[in-house]
mmCIF file of C-alpha atoms in Angstrom:
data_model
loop_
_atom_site.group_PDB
_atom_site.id
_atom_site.type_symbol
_atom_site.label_atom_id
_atom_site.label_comp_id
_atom_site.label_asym_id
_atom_site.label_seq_id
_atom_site.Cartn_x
_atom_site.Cartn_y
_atom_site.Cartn_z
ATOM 1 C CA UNK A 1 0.000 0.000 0.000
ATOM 2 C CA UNK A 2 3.224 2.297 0.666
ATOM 3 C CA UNK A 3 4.381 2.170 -2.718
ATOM 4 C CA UNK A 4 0.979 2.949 -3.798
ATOM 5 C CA UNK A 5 0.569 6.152 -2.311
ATOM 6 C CA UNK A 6 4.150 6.853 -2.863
ATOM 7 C CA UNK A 7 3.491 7.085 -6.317
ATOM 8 C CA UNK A 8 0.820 9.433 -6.404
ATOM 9 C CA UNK A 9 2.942 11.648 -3.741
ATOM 10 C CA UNK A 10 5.681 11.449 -6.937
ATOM 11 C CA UNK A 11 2.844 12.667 -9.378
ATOM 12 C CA UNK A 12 1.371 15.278 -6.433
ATOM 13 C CA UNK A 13 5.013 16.362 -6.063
ATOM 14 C CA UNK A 14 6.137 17.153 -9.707
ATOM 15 C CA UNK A 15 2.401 18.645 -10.094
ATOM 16 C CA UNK A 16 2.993 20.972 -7.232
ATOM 17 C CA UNK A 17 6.765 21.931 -8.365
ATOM 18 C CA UNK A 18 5.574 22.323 -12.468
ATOM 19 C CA UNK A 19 2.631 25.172 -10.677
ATOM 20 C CA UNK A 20 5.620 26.771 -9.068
ATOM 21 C CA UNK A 21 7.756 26.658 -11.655
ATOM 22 C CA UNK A 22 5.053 28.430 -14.198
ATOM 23 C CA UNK A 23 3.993 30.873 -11.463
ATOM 24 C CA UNK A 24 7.839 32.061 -10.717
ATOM 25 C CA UNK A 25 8.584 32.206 -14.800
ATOM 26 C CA UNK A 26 5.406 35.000 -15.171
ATOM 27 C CA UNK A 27 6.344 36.212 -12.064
ATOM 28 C CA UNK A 28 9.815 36.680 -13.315
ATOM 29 C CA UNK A 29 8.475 38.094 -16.597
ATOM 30 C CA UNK A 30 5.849 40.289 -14.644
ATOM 31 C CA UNK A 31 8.884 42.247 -12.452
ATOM 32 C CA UNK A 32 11.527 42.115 -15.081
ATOM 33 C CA UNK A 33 9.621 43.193 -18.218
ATOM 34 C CA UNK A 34 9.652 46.770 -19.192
ATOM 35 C CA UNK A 35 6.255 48.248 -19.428
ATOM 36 C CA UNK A 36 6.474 51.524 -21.086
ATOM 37 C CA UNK A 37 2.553 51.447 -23.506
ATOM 38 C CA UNK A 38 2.374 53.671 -25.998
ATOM 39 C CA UNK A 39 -0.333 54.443 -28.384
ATOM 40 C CA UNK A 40 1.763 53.429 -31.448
ATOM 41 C CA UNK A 41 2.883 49.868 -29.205
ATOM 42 C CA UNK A 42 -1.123 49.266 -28.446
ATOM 43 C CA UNK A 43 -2.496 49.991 -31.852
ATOM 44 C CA UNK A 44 -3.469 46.172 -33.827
ATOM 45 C CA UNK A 45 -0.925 45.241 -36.570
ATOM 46 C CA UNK A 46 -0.769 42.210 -39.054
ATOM 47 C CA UNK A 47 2.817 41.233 -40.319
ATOM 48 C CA UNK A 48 4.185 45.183 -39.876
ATOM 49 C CA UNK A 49 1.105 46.013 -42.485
ATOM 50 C CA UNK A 50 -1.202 48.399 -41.017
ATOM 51 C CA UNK A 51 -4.651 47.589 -40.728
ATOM 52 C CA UNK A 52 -6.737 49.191 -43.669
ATOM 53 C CA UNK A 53 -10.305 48.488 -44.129
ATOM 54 C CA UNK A 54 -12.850 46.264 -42.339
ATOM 55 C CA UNK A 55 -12.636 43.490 -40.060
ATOM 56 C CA UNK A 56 -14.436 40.871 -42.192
ATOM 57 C CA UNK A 57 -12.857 39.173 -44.637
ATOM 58 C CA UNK A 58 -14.392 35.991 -47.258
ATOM 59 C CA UNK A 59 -12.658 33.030 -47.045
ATOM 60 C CA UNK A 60 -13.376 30.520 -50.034
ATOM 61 C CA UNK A 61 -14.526 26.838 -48.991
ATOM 62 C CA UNK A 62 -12.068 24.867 -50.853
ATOM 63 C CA UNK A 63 -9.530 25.685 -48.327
ATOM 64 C CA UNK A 64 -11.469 24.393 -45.707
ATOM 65 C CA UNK A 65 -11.755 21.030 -48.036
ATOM 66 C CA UNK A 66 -8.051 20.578 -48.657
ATOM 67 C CA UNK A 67 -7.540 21.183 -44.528
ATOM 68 C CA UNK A 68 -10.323 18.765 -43.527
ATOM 69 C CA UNK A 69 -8.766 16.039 -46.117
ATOM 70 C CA UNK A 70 -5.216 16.629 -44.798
ATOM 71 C CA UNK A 71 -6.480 16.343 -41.287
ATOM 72 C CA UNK A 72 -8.216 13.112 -41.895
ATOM 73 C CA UNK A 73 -5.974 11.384 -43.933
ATOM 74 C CA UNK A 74 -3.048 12.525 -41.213
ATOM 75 C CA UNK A 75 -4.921 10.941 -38.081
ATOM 76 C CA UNK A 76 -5.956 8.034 -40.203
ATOM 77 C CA UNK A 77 -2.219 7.062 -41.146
ATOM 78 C CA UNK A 78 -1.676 7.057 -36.945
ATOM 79 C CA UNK A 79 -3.586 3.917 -36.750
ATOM 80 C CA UNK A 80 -0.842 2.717 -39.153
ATOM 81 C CA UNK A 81 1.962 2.405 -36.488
ATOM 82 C CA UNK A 82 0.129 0.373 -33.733
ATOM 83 C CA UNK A 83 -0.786 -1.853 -37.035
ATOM 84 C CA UNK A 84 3.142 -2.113 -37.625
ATOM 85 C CA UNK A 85 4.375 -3.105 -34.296
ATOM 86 C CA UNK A 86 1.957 -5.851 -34.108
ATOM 87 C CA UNK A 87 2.191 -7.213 -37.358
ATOM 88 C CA UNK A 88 5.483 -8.849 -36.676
ATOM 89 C CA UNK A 89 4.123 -10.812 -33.725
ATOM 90 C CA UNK A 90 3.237 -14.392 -34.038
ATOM 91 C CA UNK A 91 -0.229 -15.160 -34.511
ATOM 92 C CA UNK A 92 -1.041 -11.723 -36.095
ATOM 93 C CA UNK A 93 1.039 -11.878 -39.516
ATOM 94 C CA UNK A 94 -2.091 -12.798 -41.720
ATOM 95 C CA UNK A 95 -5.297 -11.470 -39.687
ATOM 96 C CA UNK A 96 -3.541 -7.666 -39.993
ATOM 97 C CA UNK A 97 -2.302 -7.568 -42.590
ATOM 98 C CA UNK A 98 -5.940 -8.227 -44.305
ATOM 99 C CA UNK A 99 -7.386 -6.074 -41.726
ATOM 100 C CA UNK A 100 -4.782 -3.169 -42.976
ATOM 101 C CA UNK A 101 -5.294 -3.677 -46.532
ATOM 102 C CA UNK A 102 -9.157 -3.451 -45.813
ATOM 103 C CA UNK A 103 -8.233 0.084 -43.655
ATOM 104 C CA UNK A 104 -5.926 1.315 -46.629
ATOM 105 C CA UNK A 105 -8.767 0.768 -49.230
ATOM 106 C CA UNK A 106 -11.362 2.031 -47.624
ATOM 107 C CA UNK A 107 -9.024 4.959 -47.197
ATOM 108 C CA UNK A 108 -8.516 4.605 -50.875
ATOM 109 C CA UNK A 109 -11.833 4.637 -51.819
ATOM 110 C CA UNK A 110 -12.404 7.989 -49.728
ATOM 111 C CA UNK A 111 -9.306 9.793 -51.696
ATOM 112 C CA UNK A 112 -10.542 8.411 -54.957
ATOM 113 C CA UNK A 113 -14.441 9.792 -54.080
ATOM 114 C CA UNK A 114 -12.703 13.069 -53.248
ATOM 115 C CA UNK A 115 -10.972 12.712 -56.496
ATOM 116 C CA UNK A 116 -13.798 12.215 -58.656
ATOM 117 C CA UNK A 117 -15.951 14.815 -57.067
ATOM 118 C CA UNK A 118 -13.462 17.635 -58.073
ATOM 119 C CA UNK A 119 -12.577 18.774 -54.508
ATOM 120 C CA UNK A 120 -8.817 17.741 -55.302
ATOM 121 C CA UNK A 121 -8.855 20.068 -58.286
ATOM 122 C CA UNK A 122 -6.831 23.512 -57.817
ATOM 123 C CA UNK A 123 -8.509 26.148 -59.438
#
């Protein structure tokens, strides 16, 4: 039961000294930091441009497409690396790697429907 507890006074230990650690850094930051605001040093600013014009701003769907297909297709391939430390276990060989071709084609058929509906088409 000792080495129980012991472990979550390890966990309750490095919790307590990461909080400290974070509070002394911005209090650090907070006392060392010059603070001299200005009305040039307060105005809004995008990449040294000054801002010109309204705050609204149309955004064309596509790029939300090609984001949404790069984000599924990049947490899909994830489930590829459990898949390859297994594989080389005995009793699995067979049974995943059918279970991996079936993943990769359905992921197949999902870049080919994306394909043939256009959205993969730069325009």
């Amino acid at each position: 039961m000792d080495g129980y507890l012991g472990q979550y006074a390890s966990l309750g230990l490095l919790l307590i000294v990461g909080v400290g650690f974070v509070a002394v850094s911005f209090g650090a930051n907070r006392v060392l930091a010059p603070y001299r605001p200005s009305a040039a040093k307060l105005s809004t600013y995008e990449c040294g441009v000054d801002p010109v014009g309204g705050d609204w701003a149309q955004a064309q769907i596509r790029y939300y497409v090609y984001a949404y297909l790069y984000v599924l297709f990049a947490v899909e391939s994830v489930f590829l690396f459990p898949w390859a430390v297994v594989f080389d276990r005995p009793g699995f060989g067979v049974v995943t790697l059918v279970e991996m071709g079936i993943f990769v084609g359905l992921l197949a058929l999902g870049l080919l429907y994306a394909w043939r509906k256009g959205v993969l088409r730069w325009t």
